[in-house]
Each structure stands twice: as structure tokens, then as C-alpha cells.
PDB file of C-alpha atoms in Angstrom:
ATOM      1  CA  UNK A   1      61.148   9.201  26.222  1.00 37.00           C
ATOM      2  CA  UNK A   2      58.308   7.521  24.377  1.00 42.00           C
ATOM      3  CA  UNK A   3      56.045   4.679  25.382  1.00 50.00           C
ATOM      4  CA  UNK A   4      53.121   2.865  23.887  1.00 54.00           C
ATOM      5  CA  UNK A   5      49.822   3.573  25.590  1.00 56.00           C
ATOM      6  CA  UNK A   6      48.508   0.304  26.963  1.00 52.00           C
ATOM      7  CA  UNK A   7      44.844  -0.522  27.283  1.00 45.00           C
ATOM      8  CA  UNK A   8      43.485   0.877  30.542  1.00 45.00           C
ATOM      9  CA  UNK A   9      40.169   0.574  32.317  1.00 46.00           C
ATOM     10  CA  UNK A  10      37.248   2.842  31.497  1.00 50.00           C
ATOM     11  CA  UNK A  11      38.389   5.060  34.377  1.00 62.00           C
ATOM     12  CA  UNK A  12      41.697   5.882  32.728  1.00 82.00           C
ATOM     13  CA  UNK A  13      42.906   9.462  33.277  1.00 95.00           C
ATOM     14  CA  UNK A  14      45.474  11.277  31.151  1.00 97.00           C
ATOM     15  CA  UNK A  15      47.547  13.970  32.850  1.00 98.00           C
ATOM     16  CA  UNK A  16      48.847  16.630  30.475  1.00 98.00           C
ATOM     17  CA  UNK A  17      51.934  18.354  31.869  1.00 97.00           C
ATOM     18  CA  UNK A  18      54.526  16.939  34.269  1.00 97.00           C
ATOM     19  CA  UNK A  19      55.591  19.789  36.509  1.00 96.00           C
ATOM     20  CA  UNK A  20      54.905  19.898  40.244  1.00 96.00           C
ATOM     21  CA  UNK A  21      51.156  20.143  39.638  1.00 96.00           C
ATOM     22  CA  UNK A  22      51.091  17.241  37.201  1.00 97.00           C
ATOM     23  CA  UNK A  23      53.102  15.112  39.601  1.00 97.00           C
ATOM     24  CA  UNK A  24      50.689  15.925  42.436  1.00 97.00           C
ATOM     25  CA  UNK A  25      47.762  14.932  40.198  1.00 98.00           C
ATOM     26  CA  UNK A  26      49.404  11.616  39.295  1.00 97.00           C
ATOM     27  CA  UNK A  27      50.170  10.890  42.938  1.00 97.00           C
ATOM     28  CA  UNK A  28      46.626  11.690  44.043  1.00 97.00           C
ATOM     29  CA  UNK A  29      44.868   9.737  41.284  1.00 97.00           C
ATOM     30  CA  UNK A  30      47.074   6.693  41.791  1.00 96.00           C
ATOM     31  CA  UNK A  31      46.393   6.781  45.522  1.00 95.00           C
ATOM     32  CA  UNK A  32      42.692   6.844  44.649  1.00 93.00           C
ATOM     33  CA  UNK A  33      43.145   3.674  42.610  1.00 93.00           C
ATOM     34  CA  UNK A  34      42.813   5.252  39.170  1.00 93.00           C
ATOM     35  CA  UNK A  35      44.668   4.164  36.059  1.00 94.00           C
ATOM     36  CA  UNK A  36      46.940   7.007  34.921  1.00 96.00           C
ATOM     37  CA  UNK A  37      49.118   7.991  31.964  1.00 96.00           C
ATOM     38  CA  UNK A  38      51.100  11.203  31.520  1.00 97.00           C
ATOM     39  CA  UNK A  39      52.138  13.273  28.498  1.00 97.00           C
ATOM     40  CA  UNK A  40      54.231  16.439  28.244  1.00 97.00           C
ATOM     41  CA  UNK A  41      55.316  18.601  25.305  1.00 96.00           C
ATOM     42  CA  UNK A  42      58.860  18.816  26.715  1.00 96.00           C
ATOM     43  CA  UNK A  43      61.360  16.037  26.092  1.00 96.00           C
ATOM     44  CA  UNK A  44      62.516  16.281  29.711  1.00 95.00           C
ATOM     45  CA  UNK A  45      59.735  17.617  31.950  1.00 96.00           C
ATOM     46  CA  UNK A  46      60.836  18.833  35.360  1.00 95.00           C
ATOM     47  CA  UNK A  47      59.252  16.023  37.382  1.00 97.00           C
ATOM     48  CA  UNK A  48      59.861  13.092  35.028  1.00 97.00           C
ATOM     49  CA  UNK A  49      62.588  11.549  37.192  1.00 97.00           C
ATOM     50  CA  UNK A  50      60.475  11.891  40.344  1.00 97.00           C
ATOM     51  CA  UNK A  51      57.484  10.231  38.681  1.00 97.00           C
ATOM     52  CA  UNK A  52      59.536   7.361  37.287  1.00 96.00           C
ATOM     53  CA  UNK A  53      61.240   6.809  40.632  1.00 97.00           C
ATOM     54  CA  UNK A  54      58.036   6.685  42.662  1.00 96.00           C
ATOM     55  CA  UNK A  55      55.655   5.246  40.059  1.00 96.00           C
ATOM     56  CA  UNK A  56      57.652   3.329  37.432  1.00 95.00           C
ATOM     57  CA  UNK A  57      54.485   1.603  36.223  1.00 94.00           C
ATOM     58  CA  UNK A  58      52.970   4.853  34.859  1.00 95.00           C
ATOM     59  CA  UNK A  59      53.112   5.169  31.076  1.00 94.00           C
ATOM     60  CA  UNK A  60      54.742   8.458  30.014  1.00 96.00           C
ATOM     61  CA  UNK A  61      54.947  10.154  26.605  1.00 95.00           C
ATOM     62  CA  UNK A  62      57.206  13.184  26.230  1.00 96.00           C
ATOM     63  CA  UNK A  63      58.016  15.546  23.386  1.00 97.00           C
ATOM     64  CA  UNK A  64      54.465  16.293  22.296  1.00 95.00           C
ATOM     65  CA  UNK A  65      50.742  16.275  23.058  1.00 96.00           C
ATOM     66  CA  UNK A  66      49.400  13.696  20.591  1.00 95.00           C
ATOM     67  CA  UNK A  67      45.711  13.886  19.769  1.00 95.00           C
ATOM     68  CA  UNK A  68      45.252  10.113  19.779  1.00 94.00           C
ATOM     69  CA  UNK A  69      46.379   9.862  23.403  1.00 95.00           C
ATOM     70  CA  UNK A  70      43.885  12.573  24.345  1.00 96.00           C
ATOM     71  CA  UNK A  71      41.029  10.964  22.430  1.00 95.00           C
ATOM     72  CA  UNK A  72      41.539   7.593  24.130  1.00 94.00           C
ATOM     73  CA  UNK A  73      41.334   9.020  27.641  1.00 95.00           C
ATOM     74  CA  UNK A  74      38.267   8.748  29.841  1.00 94.00           C
ATOM     75  CA  UNK A  75      39.216  12.100  31.395  1.00 96.00           C
ATOM     76  CA  UNK A  76      41.986  14.649  30.912  1.00 98.00           C
ATOM     77  CA  UNK A  77      43.710  16.505  33.742  1.00 98.00           C
ATOM     78  CA  UNK A  78      45.337  19.660  32.378  1.00 97.00           C
ATOM     79  CA  UNK A  79      48.235  21.262  34.184  1.00 95.00           C
ATOM     80  CA  UNK A  80      47.878  25.060  34.494  1.00 93.00           C
ATOM     81  CA  UNK A  81      50.658  25.714  31.984  1.00 90.00           C
ATOM     82  CA  UNK A  82      48.846  23.868  29.190  1.00 93.00           C
ATOM     83  CA  UNK A  83      46.680  26.113  27.012  1.00 92.00           C
ATOM     84  CA  UNK A  84      43.166  24.634  26.628  1.00 92.00           C
ATOM     85  CA  UNK A  85      42.907  26.445  23.270  1.00 92.00           C
ATOM     86  CA  UNK A  86      45.329  23.946  21.693  1.00 95.00           C
ATOM     87  CA  UNK A  87      43.525  22.300  18.759  1.00 96.00           C
ATOM     88  CA  UNK A  88      43.935  18.769  20.099  1.00 97.00           C
ATOM     89  CA  UNK A  89      42.617  19.814  23.525  1.00 96.00           C
ATOM     90  CA  UNK A  90      39.604  21.501  21.934  1.00 95.00           C
ATOM     91  CA  UNK A  91      39.005  18.405  19.814  1.00 97.00           C
ATOM     92  CA  UNK A  92      38.910  16.227  22.915  1.00 97.00           C
ATOM     93  CA  UNK A  93      36.528  18.639  24.645  1.00 96.00           C
ATOM     94  CA  UNK A  94      34.231  18.678  21.621  1.00 96.00           C
ATOM     95  CA  UNK A  95      34.234  14.874  21.677  1.00 97.00           C
ATOM     96  CA  UNK A  96      32.793  15.005  25.193  1.00 96.00           C
ATOM     97  CA  UNK A  97      35.899  13.982  27.114  1.00 96.00           C
ATOM     98  CA  UNK A  98      35.959  15.551  30.568  1.00 96.00           C
ATOM     99  CA  UNK A  99      38.742  18.114  30.978  1.00 97.00           C
ATOM    100  CA  UNK A 100      39.587  19.271  34.488  1.00 97.00           C
ATOM    101  CA  UNK A 101      42.586  20.538  36.452  1.00 97.00           C
ATOM    102  CA  UNK A 102      44.109  19.969  39.859  1.00 97.00           C
ATOM    103  CA  UNK A 103      41.879  22.532  41.594  1.00 98.00           C
ATOM    104  CA  UNK A 104      38.720  20.857  40.310  1.00 97.00           C
ATOM    105  CA  UNK A 105      40.054  17.535  41.588  1.00 97.00           C
ATOM    106  CA  UNK A 106      40.845  19.205  44.892  1.00 98.00           C
ATOM    107  CA  UNK A 107      37.379  20.771  45.135  1.00 97.00           C
ATOM    108  CA  UNK A 108      35.724  17.383  44.631  1.00 97.00           C
ATOM    109  CA  UNK A 109      37.675  15.852  47.524  1.00 97.00           C
ATOM    110  CA  UNK A 110      38.217  18.773  49.912  1.00 97.00           C
ATOM    111  CA  UNK A 111      37.191  17.841  53.446  1.00 96.00           C
ATOM    112  CA  UNK A 112      37.276  21.350  54.933  1.00 97.00           C
ATOM    113  CA  UNK A 113      36.107  24.851  53.883  1.00 98.00           C
ATOM    114  CA  UNK A 114      38.135  26.566  51.151  1.00 98.00           C
ATOM    115  CA  UNK A 115      39.266  30.190  51.223  1.00 98.00           C
ATOM    116  CA  UNK A 116      40.067  31.061  47.591  1.00 98.00           C
ATOM    117  CA  UNK A 117      42.230  34.028  46.597  1.00 97.00           C
ATOM    118  CA  UNK A 118      42.964  35.234  43.072  1.00 96.00           C
ATOM    119  CA  UNK A 119      43.876  38.457  41.266  1.00 93.00           C
ATOM    120  CA  UNK A 120      46.526  39.835  38.959  1.00 90.00           C
ATOM    121  CA  UNK A 121      48.752  41.050  41.812  1.00 91.00           C
ATOM    122  CA  UNK A 122      49.028  40.491  45.546  1.00 94.00           C
ATOM    123  CA  UNK A 123      47.802  36.876  45.646  1.00 95.00           C
ATOM    124  CA  UNK A 124      50.798  35.457  47.486  1.00 96.00           C
ATOM    125  CA  UNK A 125      50.849  38.257  50.064  1.00 97.00           C
ATOM    126  CA  UNK A 126      47.148  37.958  50.869  1.00 97.00           C
ATOM    127  CA  UNK A 127      47.201  34.151  50.886  1.00 97.00           C
ATOM    128  CA  UNK A 128      50.110  34.153  53.332  1.00 97.00           C
ATOM    129  CA  UNK A 129      48.416  36.827  55.462  1.00 98.00           C
ATOM    130  CA  UNK A 130      45.088  34.989  55.651  1.00 98.00           C
ATOM    131  CA  UNK A 131      46.897  31.792  56.625  1.00 98.00           C
ATOM    132  CA  UNK A 132      48.751  33.585  59.422  1.00 98.00           C
ATOM    133  CA  UNK A 133      45.559  35.312  60.615  1.00 98.00           C
ATOM    134  CA  UNK A 134      43.813  31.950  60.854  1.00 97.00           C
ATOM    135  CA  UNK A 135      46.742  30.475  62.783  1.00 97.00           C
ATOM    136  CA  UNK A 136      46.651  33.426  65.199  1.00 98.00           C
ATOM    137  CA  UNK A 137      42.972  32.614  65.730  1.00 98.00           C
ATOM    138  CA  UNK A 138      44.020  29.076  66.760  1.00 98.00           C
ATOM    139  CA  UNK A 139      42.788  27.511  63.538  1.00 98.00           C
ATOM    140  CA  UNK A 140      44.599  24.705  61.762  1.00 97.00           C
ATOM    141  CA  UNK A 141      45.129  25.734  58.144  1.00 98.00           C
ATOM    142  CA  UNK A 142      46.723  24.280  55.034  1.00 98.00           C
ATOM    143  CA  UNK A 143      48.068  26.919  52.653  1.00 98.00           C
ATOM    144  CA  UNK A 144      49.082  26.375  49.037  1.00 97.00           C
ATOM    145  CA  UNK A 145      47.754  26.066  45.495  1.00 96.00           C
ATOM    146  CA  UNK A 146      49.566  28.381  43.093  1.00 95.00           C
ATOM    147  CA  UNK A 147      51.768  29.301  46.070  1.00 92.00           C
ATOM    148  CA  UNK A 148      54.068  26.654  47.518  1.00 92.00           C
ATOM    149  CA  UNK A 149      52.448  23.258  48.020  1.00 96.00           C
ATOM    150  CA  UNK A 150      50.203  21.965  45.208  1.00 97.00           C
ATOM    151  CA  UNK A 151      46.575  21.870  46.346  1.00 97.00           C
ATOM    152  CA  UNK A 152      46.161  18.093  46.146  1.00 97.00           C
ATOM    153  CA  UNK A 153      49.171  17.603  48.417  1.00 97.00           C
ATOM    154  CA  UNK A 154      47.334  19.604  51.101  1.00 97.00           C
ATOM    155  CA  UNK A 155      44.564  17.001  51.495  1.00 97.00           C
ATOM    156  CA  UNK A 156      45.033  15.308  54.852  1.00 90.00           C
ATOM    157  CA  UNK A 157      43.141  13.196  57.347  1.00 90.00           C
ATOM    158  CA  UNK A 158      42.338  14.618  59.812  1.00 94.00           C
ATOM    159  CA  UNK A 159      41.369  17.700  57.874  1.00 96.00           C
ATOM    160  CA  UNK A 160      42.456  21.228  58.788  1.00 98.00           C
ATOM    161  CA  UNK A 161      39.918  23.868  59.782  1.00 98.00           C
ATOM    162  CA  UNK A 162      40.464  25.692  56.488  1.00 97.00           C
ATOM    163  CA  UNK A 163      42.287  25.375  53.188  1.00 98.00           C
ATOM    164  CA  UNK A 164      43.703  28.715  52.017  1.00 98.00           C
ATOM    165  CA  UNK A 165      44.444  28.613  48.288  1.00 98.00           C
ATOM    166  CA  UNK A 166      46.177  31.044  45.981  1.00 97.00           C
ATOM    167  CA  UNK A 167      44.633  30.468  42.553  1.00 97.00           C
ATOM    168  CA  UNK A 168      45.830  31.625  39.155  1.00 94.00           C
ATOM    169  CA  UNK A 169      43.551  32.325  36.212  1.00 92.00           C
ATOM    170  CA  UNK A 170      45.118  29.294  34.506  1.00 93.00           C
ATOM    171  CA  UNK A 171      44.000  27.090  37.383  1.00 95.00           C
ATOM    172  CA  UNK A 172      40.512  28.597  37.406  1.00 94.00           C
ATOM    173  CA  UNK A 173      39.911  27.787  33.714  1.00 93.00           C
ATOM    174  CA  UNK A 174      39.085  24.161  34.506  1.00 94.00           C
ATOM    175  CA  UNK A 175      37.207  24.661  37.801  1.00 95.00           C
ATOM    176  CA  UNK A 176      33.512  23.793  37.770  1.00 93.00           C
ATOM    177  CA  UNK A 177      32.395  22.687  41.225  1.00 93.00           C
ATOM    178  CA  UNK A 178      34.400  24.639  43.793  1.00 95.00           C
ATOM    179  CA  UNK A 179      32.063  26.278  46.284  1.00 96.00           C
ATOM    180  CA  UNK A 180      34.474  28.338  48.372  1.00 97.00           C
ATOM    181  CA  UNK A 181      33.639  29.265  51.953  1.00 98.00           C
ATOM    182  CA  UNK A 182      35.070  32.691  51.106  1.00 98.00           C
ATOM    183  CA  UNK A 183      36.587  34.037  47.898  1.00 98.00           C
ATOM    184  CA  UNK A 184      38.162  37.209  46.591  1.00 97.00           C
ATOM    185  CA  UNK A 185      39.445  38.709  43.352  1.00 96.00           C
ATOM    186  CA  UNK A 186      42.007  41.227  44.563  1.00 95.00           C
ATOM    187  CA  UNK A 187      42.392  43.113  41.274  1.00 91.00           C
ATOM    188  CA  UNK A 188      42.448  42.552  37.530  1.00 89.00           C
ATOM    189  CA  UNK A 189      44.892  44.231  35.161  1.00 86.00           C
ATOM    190  CA  UNK A 190      45.948  43.209  31.632  1.00 77.00           C
ATOM    191  CA  UNK A 191      48.057  40.081  32.005  1.00 70.00           C
ATOM    192  CA  UNK A 192      48.637  36.748  30.258  1.00 67.00           C
ATOM    193  CA  UNK A 193      47.102  38.075  27.055  1.00 74.00           C
ATOM    194  CA  UNK A 194      49.171  35.525  25.136  1.00 78.00           C
ATOM    195  CA  UNK A 195      46.920  32.941  26.818  1.00 83.00           C
ATOM    196  CA  UNK A 196      43.589  34.771  26.463  1.00 86.00           C
ATOM    197  CA  UNK A 197      41.848  36.151  23.405  1.00 86.00           C
ATOM    198  CA  UNK A 198      40.841  39.303  25.318  1.00 88.00           C
ATOM    199  CA  UNK A 199      40.988  40.962  28.733  1.00 88.00           C
ATOM    200  CA  UNK A 200      37.352  39.924  29.125  1.00 89.00           C
ATOM    201  CA  UNK A 201      38.284  36.251  28.758  1.00 90.00           C
ATOM    202  CA  UNK A 202      40.982  36.736  31.394  1.00 88.00           C
ATOM    203  CA  UNK A 203      38.428  38.354  33.710  1.00 91.00           C
ATOM    204  CA  UNK A 204      35.945  35.535  33.169  1.00 91.00           C
ATOM    205  CA  UNK A 205      38.557  32.985  34.207  1.00 90.00           C
ATOM    206  CA  UNK A 206      39.108  34.893  37.452  1.00 91.00           C
ATOM    207  CA  UNK A 207      35.370  35.256  38.073  1.00 94.00           C
ATOM    208  CA  UNK A 208      34.936  31.495  38.356  1.00 94.00           C
ATOM    209  CA  UNK A 209      36.234  31.850  41.918  1.00 96.00           C
ATOM    210  CA  UNK A 210      32.866  33.392  42.860  1.00 96.00           C
ATOM    211  CA  UNK A 211      30.785  30.403  41.695  1.00 95.00           C
ATOM    212  CA  UNK A 212      28.937  29.065  44.723  1.00 93.00           C
ATOM    213  CA  UNK A 213      27.160  30.256  47.837  1.00 94.00           C
ATOM    214  CA  UNK A 214      30.039  31.423  50.047  1.00 96.00           C
ATOM    215  CA  UNK A 215      31.174  34.879  51.111  1.00 97.00           C
ATOM    216  CA  UNK A 216      32.349  36.935  48.128  1.00 97.00           C
ATOM    217  CA  UNK A 217      34.757  39.785  48.873  1.00 96.00           C
ATOM    218  CA  UNK A 218      34.482  42.154  45.926  1.00 92.00           C
ATOM    219  CA  UNK A 219      37.133  44.756  45.140  1.00 82.00           C
ATOM    220  CA  UNK A 220      35.342  48.077  44.737  1.00 80.00           C
TER     221      UNK A 220
END
């Protein structure tokens, strides 16, 4: 499917990638009153039908990531599966266009403390365990992120006592302002080296989880 990009307001956001995360970003931004368009390199992204059913007014471009769509956006919301090293993404960043992801959006709107869990292995187990421990302590928790429910779909009013998020390195690449109540990197082993130029770059993506003033649990 192709569509012409119509003129939007100065607060126009372009979502790149239309999987579950991209759909959650579109839903959240539209609920916030933002103008939104969506592009995906696939001809038939997994959540295209869901988006068109619920939000038929959203302009969608499939089958590529055209540079001109990126350069016209006020901000770009990258899905985790989209490599920020793509030339057209780098061009947009160099032009000063804000590039964020769903976790950065979540961090800006979270209304309860965040417990952030990342690592090469064991993320899902520990995220599930921490959620169950909090429930056993009579706390109301919302668990998701890279596991299960997309982070933005966890935002509720009233807020829970804690958000417990499993976070991938891909998600952490575009996080700037998350100040987790508690965070942990469980372990780091060579992984996703098709996405990173070196193991050090992979480690640096994980280390973003420690940005802030919260409790940092450090694997010895």
C-alpha cells in the first residue's frame, strides 16, 4: 500500500515500523492528540490491518523507508526492529530531527516508578519473577515491555504501584530520559552483532538502563 503524505501540523510524528510496538505508539500518540503517519519496509506489516481498522485516517506507506518522509517529520518514533544505522535514519538525525522509541515515550509519561530489567539472557524470567514478588507484597504492578504487553499499553489511570519492564538493547538505543526506580543488567554476552559494530556498542546500549538516580543492581 502506498499513500501520499499530507501536510500535517508542526507536531507531526512519523512511526517507523508497524509491528505490535509501532501500533502501540500510533495508538498512544493519537490518543494524545498528535498527528501521526506510519511507514514500514515490509509490503504487509503485521499490524497494518489492525491500524487501518481502528485508525483509518492515519497515512501509511509500506514497502520502504523513504528519506523524504523521514525528513519531513517533526519527530521520528523508531520501532525496536529498525536499525538506527540505516543511512536515511542517520541523515534525519544529523538534520536535527528527534528520534525516539516507545520506551522513551513511555518514560516521559510514566506515572509510577519503573523497574527496568535488561541483559542478554534471563530477562523474561527475572521480569516475571519481580512482577510476582511485587504482587505477593500486595503491590499493584504492570508488567511488559519487550515481554508481553507493549510498554505504552501499560499506562493506566489510576497508576499501578510499579511498572516492571523487560527491555532489549534495541529498545534502549533510543532511551534518553528514563530514570528507573531500580534497574539491572543481568549479563552481557556476544549477541545481535549484526546490529552493532562491536560488542562494546552492544554493551553501551544496555548500559543506558543505568542512567538516572535510582537503585542500580550490578552483576559482579
